[in-house]
mmCIF file of C-alpha atoms and ligand atoms in Angstrom:
data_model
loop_
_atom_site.group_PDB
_atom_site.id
_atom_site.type_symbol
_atom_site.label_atom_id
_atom_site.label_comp_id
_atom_site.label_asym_id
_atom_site.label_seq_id
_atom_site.Cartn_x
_atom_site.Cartn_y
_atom_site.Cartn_z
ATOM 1 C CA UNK J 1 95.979 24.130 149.838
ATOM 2 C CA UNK J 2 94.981 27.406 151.547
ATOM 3 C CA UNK J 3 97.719 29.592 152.845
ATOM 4 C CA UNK J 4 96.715 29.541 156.480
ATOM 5 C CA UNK J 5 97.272 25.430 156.382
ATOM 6 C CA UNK J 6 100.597 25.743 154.774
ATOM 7 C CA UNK J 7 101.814 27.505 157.147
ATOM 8 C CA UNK J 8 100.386 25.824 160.236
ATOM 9 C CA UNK J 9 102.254 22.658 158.351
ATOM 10 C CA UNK J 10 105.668 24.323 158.210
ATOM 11 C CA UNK J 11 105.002 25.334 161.448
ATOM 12 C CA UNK J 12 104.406 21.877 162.734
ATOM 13 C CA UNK J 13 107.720 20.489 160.850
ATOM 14 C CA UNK J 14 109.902 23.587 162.531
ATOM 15 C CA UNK J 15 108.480 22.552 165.728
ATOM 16 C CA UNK J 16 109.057 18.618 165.069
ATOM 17 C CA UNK J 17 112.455 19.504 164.151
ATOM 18 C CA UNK J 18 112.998 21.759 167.225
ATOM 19 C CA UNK J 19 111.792 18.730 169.774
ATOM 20 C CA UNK J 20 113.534 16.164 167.653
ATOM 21 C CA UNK J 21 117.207 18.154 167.768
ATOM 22 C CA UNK J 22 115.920 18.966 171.884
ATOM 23 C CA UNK J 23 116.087 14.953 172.507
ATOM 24 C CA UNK J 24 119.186 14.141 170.055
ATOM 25 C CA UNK J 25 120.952 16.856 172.880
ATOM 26 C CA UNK J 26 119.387 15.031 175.936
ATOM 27 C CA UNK J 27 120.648 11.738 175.017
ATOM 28 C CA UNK J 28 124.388 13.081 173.731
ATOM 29 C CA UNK J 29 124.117 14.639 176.893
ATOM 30 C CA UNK J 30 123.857 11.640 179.080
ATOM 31 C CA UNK J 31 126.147 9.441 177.106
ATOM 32 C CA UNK J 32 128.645 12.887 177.984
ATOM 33 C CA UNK J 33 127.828 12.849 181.663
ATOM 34 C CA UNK J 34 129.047 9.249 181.984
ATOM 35 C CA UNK J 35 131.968 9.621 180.310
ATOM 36 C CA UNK J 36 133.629 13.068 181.913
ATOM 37 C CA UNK J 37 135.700 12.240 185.081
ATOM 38 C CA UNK J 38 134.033 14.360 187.962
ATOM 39 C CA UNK J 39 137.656 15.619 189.565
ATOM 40 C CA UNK J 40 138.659 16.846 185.769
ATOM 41 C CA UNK J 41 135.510 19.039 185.667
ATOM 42 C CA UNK J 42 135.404 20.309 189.241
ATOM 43 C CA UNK J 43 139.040 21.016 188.814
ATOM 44 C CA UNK J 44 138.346 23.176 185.778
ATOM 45 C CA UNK J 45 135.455 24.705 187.560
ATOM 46 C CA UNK J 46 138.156 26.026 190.432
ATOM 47 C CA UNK J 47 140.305 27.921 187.678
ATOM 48 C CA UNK J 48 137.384 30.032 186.986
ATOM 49 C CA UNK J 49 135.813 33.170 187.999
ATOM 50 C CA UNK J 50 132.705 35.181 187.244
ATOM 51 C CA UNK J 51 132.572 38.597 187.908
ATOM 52 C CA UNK J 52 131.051 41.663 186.424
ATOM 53 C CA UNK J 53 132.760 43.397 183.491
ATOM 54 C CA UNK J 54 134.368 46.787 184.626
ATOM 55 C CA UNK J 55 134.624 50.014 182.729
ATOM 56 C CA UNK J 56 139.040 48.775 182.887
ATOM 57 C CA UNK J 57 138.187 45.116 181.171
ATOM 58 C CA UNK J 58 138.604 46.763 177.645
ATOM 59 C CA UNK J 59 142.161 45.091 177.352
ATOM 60 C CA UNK J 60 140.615 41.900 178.537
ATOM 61 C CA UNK J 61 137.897 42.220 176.365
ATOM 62 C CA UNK J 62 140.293 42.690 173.124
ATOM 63 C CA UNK J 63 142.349 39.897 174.016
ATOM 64 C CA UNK J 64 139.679 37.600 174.703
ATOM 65 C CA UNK J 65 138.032 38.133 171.361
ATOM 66 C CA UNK J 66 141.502 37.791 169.636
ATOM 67 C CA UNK J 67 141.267 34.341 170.972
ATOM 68 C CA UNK J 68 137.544 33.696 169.182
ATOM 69 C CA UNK J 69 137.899 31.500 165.830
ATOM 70 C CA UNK J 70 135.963 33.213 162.864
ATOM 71 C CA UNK J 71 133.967 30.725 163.540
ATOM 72 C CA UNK J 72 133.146 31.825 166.737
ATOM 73 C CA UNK J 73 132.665 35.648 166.175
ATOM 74 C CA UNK J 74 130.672 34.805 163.466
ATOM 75 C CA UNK J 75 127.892 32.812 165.431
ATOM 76 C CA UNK J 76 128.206 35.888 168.040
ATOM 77 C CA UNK J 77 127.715 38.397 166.076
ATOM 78 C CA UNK J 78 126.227 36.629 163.130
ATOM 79 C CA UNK J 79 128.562 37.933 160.624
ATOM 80 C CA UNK J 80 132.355 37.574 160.236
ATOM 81 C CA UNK J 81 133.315 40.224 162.852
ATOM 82 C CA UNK J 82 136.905 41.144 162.102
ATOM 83 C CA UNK J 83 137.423 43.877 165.260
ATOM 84 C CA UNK J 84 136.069 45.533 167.776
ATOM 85 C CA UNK J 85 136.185 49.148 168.031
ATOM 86 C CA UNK J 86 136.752 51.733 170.374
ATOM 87 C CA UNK J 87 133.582 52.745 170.633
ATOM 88 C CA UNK J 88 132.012 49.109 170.433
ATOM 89 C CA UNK J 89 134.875 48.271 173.605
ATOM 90 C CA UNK J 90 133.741 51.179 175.221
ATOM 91 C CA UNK J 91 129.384 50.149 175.142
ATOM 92 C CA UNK J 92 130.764 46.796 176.122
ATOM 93 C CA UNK J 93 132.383 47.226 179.182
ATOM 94 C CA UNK J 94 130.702 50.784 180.526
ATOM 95 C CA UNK J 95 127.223 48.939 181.474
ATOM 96 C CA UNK J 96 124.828 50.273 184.414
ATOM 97 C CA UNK J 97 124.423 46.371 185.465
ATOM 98 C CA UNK J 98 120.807 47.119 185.272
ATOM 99 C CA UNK J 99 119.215 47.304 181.653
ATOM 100 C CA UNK J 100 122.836 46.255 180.577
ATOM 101 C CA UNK J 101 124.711 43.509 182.407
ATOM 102 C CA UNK J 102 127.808 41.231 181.296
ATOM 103 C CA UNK J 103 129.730 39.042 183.075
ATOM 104 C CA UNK J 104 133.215 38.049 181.945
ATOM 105 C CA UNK J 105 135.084 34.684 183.136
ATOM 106 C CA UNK J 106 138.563 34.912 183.929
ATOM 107 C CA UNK J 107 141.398 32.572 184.160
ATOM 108 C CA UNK J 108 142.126 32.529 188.679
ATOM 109 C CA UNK J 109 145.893 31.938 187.209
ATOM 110 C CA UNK J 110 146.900 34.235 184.847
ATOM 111 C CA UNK J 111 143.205 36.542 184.831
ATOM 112 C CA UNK J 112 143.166 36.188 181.463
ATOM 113 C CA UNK J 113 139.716 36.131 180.018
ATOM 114 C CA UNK J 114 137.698 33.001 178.804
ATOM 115 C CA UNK J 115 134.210 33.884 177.877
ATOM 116 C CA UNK J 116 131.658 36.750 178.581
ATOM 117 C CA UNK J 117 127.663 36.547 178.748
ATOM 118 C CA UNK J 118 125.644 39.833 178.660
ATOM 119 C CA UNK J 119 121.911 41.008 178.232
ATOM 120 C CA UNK J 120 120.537 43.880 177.082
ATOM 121 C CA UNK J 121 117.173 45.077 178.243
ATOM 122 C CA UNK J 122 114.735 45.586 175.024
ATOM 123 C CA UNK J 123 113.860 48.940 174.712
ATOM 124 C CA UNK J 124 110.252 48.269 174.115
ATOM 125 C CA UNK J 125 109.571 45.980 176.412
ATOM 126 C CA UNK J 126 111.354 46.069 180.183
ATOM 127 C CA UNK J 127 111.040 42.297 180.726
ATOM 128 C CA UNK J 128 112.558 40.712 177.952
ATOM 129 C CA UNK J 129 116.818 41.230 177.487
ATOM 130 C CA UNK J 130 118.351 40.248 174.589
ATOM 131 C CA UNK J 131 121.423 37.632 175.746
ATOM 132 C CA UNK J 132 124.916 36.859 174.386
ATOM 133 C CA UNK J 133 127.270 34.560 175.256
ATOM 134 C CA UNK J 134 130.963 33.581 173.529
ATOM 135 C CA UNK J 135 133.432 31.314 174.933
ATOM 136 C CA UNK J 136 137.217 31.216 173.394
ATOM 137 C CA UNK J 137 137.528 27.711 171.560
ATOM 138 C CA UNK J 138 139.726 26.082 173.757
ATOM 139 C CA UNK J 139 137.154 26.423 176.271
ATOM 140 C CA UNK J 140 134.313 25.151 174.135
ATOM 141 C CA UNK J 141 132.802 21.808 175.986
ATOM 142 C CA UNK J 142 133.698 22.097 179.516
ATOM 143 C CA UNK J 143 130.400 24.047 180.871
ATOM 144 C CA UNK J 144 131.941 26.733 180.650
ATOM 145 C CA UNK J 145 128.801 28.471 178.364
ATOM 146 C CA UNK J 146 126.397 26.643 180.732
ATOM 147 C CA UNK J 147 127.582 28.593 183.778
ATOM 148 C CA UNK J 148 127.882 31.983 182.544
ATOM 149 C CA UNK J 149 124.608 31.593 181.479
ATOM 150 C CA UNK J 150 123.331 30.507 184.589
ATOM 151 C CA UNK J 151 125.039 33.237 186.135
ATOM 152 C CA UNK J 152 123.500 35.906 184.210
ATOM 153 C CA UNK J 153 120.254 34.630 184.514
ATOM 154 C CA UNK J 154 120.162 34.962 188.131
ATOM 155 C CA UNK J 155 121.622 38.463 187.551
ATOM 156 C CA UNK J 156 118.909 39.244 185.237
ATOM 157 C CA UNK J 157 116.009 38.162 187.665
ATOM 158 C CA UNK J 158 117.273 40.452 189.986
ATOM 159 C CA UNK J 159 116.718 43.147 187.701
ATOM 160 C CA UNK J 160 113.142 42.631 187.111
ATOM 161 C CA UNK J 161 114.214 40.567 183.691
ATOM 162 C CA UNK J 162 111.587 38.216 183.147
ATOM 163 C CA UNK J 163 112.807 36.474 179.793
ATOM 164 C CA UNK J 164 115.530 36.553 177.447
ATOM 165 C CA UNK J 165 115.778 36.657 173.958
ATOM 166 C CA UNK J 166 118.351 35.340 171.780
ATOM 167 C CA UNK J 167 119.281 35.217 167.951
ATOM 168 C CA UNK J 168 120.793 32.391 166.961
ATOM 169 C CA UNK J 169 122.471 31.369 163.270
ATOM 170 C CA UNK J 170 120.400 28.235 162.660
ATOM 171 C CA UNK J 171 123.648 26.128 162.059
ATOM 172 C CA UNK J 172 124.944 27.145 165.419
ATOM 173 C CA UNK J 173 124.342 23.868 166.962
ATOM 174 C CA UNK J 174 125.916 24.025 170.217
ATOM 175 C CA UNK J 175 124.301 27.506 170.919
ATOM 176 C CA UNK J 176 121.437 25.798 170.589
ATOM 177 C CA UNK J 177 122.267 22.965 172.606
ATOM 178 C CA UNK J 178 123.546 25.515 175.333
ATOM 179 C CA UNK J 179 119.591 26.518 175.353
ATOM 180 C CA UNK J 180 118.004 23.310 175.851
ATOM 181 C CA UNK J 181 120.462 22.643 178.815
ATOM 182 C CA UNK J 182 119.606 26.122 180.458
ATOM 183 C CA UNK J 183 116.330 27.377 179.692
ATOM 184 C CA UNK J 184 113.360 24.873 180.834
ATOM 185 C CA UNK J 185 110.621 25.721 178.429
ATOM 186 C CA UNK J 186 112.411 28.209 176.285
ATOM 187 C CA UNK J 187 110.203 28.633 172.632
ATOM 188 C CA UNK J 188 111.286 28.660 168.843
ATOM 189 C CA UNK J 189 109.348 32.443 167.646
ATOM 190 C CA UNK J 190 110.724 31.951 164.302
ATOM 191 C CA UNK J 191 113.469 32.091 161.687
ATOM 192 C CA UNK J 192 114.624 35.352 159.528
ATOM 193 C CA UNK J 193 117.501 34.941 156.746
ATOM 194 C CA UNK J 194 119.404 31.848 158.764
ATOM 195 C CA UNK J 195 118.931 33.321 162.286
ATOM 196 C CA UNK J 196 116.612 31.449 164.629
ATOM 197 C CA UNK J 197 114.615 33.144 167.787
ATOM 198 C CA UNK J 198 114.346 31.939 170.888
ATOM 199 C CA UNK J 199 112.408 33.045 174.356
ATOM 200 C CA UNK J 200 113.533 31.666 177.657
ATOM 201 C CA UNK J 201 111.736 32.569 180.435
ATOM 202 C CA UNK J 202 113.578 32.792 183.258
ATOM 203 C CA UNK J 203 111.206 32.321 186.085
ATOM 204 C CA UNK J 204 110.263 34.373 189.160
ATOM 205 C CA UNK J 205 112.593 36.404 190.645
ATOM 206 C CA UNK J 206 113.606 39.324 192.176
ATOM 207 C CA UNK J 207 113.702 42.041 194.587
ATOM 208 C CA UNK J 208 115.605 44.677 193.033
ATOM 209 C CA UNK J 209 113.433 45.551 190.817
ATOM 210 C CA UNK J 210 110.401 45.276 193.243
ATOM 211 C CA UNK J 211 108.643 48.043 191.974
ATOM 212 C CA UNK J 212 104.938 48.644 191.370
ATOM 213 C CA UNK J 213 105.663 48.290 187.272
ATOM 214 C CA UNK J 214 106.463 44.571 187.914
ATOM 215 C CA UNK J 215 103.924 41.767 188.593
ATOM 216 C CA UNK J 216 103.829 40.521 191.909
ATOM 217 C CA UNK J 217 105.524 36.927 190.926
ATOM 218 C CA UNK J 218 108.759 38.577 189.685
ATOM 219 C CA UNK J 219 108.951 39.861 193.344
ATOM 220 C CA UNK J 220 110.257 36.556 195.531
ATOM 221 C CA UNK J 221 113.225 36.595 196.795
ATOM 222 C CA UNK J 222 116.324 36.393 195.081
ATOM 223 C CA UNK J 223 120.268 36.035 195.758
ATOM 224 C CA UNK J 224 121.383 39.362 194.977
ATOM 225 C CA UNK J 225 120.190 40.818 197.725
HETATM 226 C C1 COA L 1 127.795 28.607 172.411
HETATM 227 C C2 COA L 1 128.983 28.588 173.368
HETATM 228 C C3 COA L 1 128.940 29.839 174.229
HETATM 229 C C4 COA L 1 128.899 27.355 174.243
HETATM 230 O O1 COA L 1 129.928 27.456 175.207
HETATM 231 P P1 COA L 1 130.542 26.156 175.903
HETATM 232 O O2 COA L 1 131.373 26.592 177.047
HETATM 233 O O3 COA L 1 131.146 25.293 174.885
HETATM 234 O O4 COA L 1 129.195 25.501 176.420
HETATM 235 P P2 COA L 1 129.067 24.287 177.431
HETATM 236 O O5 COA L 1 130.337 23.536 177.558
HETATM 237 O O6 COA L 1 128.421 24.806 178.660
HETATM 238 O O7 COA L 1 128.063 23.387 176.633
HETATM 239 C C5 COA L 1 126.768 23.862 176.334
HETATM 240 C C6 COA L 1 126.124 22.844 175.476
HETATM 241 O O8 COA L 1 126.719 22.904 174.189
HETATM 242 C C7 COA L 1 127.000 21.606 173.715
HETATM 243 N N1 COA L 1 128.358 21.557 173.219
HETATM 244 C C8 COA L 1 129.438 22.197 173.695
HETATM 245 N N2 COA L 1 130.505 21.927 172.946
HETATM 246 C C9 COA L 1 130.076 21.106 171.977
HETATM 247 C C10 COA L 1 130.688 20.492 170.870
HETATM 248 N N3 COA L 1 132.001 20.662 170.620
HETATM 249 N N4 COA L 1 129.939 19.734 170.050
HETATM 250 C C11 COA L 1 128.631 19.553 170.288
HETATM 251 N N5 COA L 1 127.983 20.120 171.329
HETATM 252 C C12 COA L 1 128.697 20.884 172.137
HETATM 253 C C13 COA L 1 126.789 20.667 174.829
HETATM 254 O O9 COA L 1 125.764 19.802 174.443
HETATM 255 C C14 COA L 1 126.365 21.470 176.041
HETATM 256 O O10 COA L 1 125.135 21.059 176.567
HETATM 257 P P3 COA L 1 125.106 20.326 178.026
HETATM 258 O O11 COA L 1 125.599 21.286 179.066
HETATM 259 O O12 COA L 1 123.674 20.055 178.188
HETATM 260 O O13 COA L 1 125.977 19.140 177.894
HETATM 261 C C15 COA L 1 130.336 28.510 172.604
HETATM 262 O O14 COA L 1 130.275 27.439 171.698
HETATM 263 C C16 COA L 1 130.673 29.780 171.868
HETATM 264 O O15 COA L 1 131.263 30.699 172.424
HETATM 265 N N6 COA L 1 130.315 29.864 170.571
HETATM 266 C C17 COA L 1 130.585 31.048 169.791
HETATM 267 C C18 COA L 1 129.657 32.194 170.146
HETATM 268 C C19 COA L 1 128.213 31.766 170.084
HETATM 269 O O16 COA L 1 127.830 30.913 169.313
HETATM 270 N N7 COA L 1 127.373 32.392 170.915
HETATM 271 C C20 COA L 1 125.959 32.079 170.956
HETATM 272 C C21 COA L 1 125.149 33.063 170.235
HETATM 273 S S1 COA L 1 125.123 34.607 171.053
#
């Protein structure tokens, strides 16, 4: 078999695979929806809030990732992370909420923190962002994921963002779940050493970064403004 049809075959199967996992998700999802009592969720939903990480959320940041399994650091940043340094703590909270952006969520109760989501801008390429986005365990389930990654998205339109990217350990299934439920049409651009690539466009946006660099349909309006 020539090379060029062995690969368009693997192709196919990825892709099969892909759809097949897409509507496994969709109908788990549904059978979920029926079963989660509406006042449990919306009262969850009132203990939270997003803001944007602050140069002073270093603390918040150390104890929020103390509260990450292995598990959990390990699908975020796809090896067994251990710490996070002062430097690393620094880069992570001192963003210019333009080509850098994170949002953390924090307990309304106690403030303590519950999960962060952050893009960074690709270097090469001014409308893609690379995105992130860890939850602590006891969190995991409750939308939490879902609505920090809305969040961000909206955040990234308005700063001329016009798709994310994201790198994802192939056996990270609810990572990947989190991505069917949030980005529409987002596409599978291949696999290297266990990590998966995704796109997710993130549809028109913003006014922000109006400028004559960006198309003309990233330009509607948007809610940041
Ligand atoms: C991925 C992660 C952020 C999801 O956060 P979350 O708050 O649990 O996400 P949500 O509750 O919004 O659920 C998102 C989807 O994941 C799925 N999901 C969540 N928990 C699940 C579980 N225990 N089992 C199976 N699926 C699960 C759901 O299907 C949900 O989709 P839906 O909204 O369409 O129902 C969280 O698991 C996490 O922090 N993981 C470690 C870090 C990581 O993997 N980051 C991603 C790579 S950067």
């Amino acid at each position: 078999m020539p090379y060029d049809s062995i690969a368009a075959s693997i192709a196919d199967q990825r892709r099969k695979t892909y759809f097949d996992e897409a509507e496994r998700h969709r109908q788990a999802q549904s059978l979920r929806a029926s079963s989660v009592p509406m006042r449990q969720s919306l009262t969850r939903n009132a203990m939270v809030r997003i803001r944007p990480i602050r140069p002073s959320d270093t603390d918040l940041l150390l104890k929020t990732f103390d509260r990450l399994s292995m598990e959990s650091r390990t699908f975020r940043f796809l090896f067994p992370k251990l710490r996070l340094s002062a430097s690393e703590l620094r880069y992570f909270t001192e963003v210019d909420h333009h080509d850098h952006e994170a949002l953390v969520a924090v307990h309304r109760f106690d403030n303590s923190g519950l999960g962060i989501a952050r893009f960074v801008r690709h270097r090469n390429n001014p409308l893609a962002a690379d995105v992130a986005v860890t939850v602590i365990d006891e969190w995991h389930g409750r939308g939490l994921g879902t609505r920090l990654v809305t969040r961000l998205m909206e955040r990234a339109r308005c700063e001329g963002v016009a798709h994310f990217t994201a790198m994802i350990a192939s056996d990270n299934s609810r990572a990947r779940a989190l991505l069917h439920s949030v980005g529409h049409a987002s596409r599978f651009l291949g696999y290297d050493e266990g990590v998966a690539e995704y796109e997710i466009p993130l549809g028109p946006g913003t006014s922000r970064a109006a400028s004559p660099r960006f198309p003309r349909l990233l330009r509607a309006p948007c809610s940041c403004t």
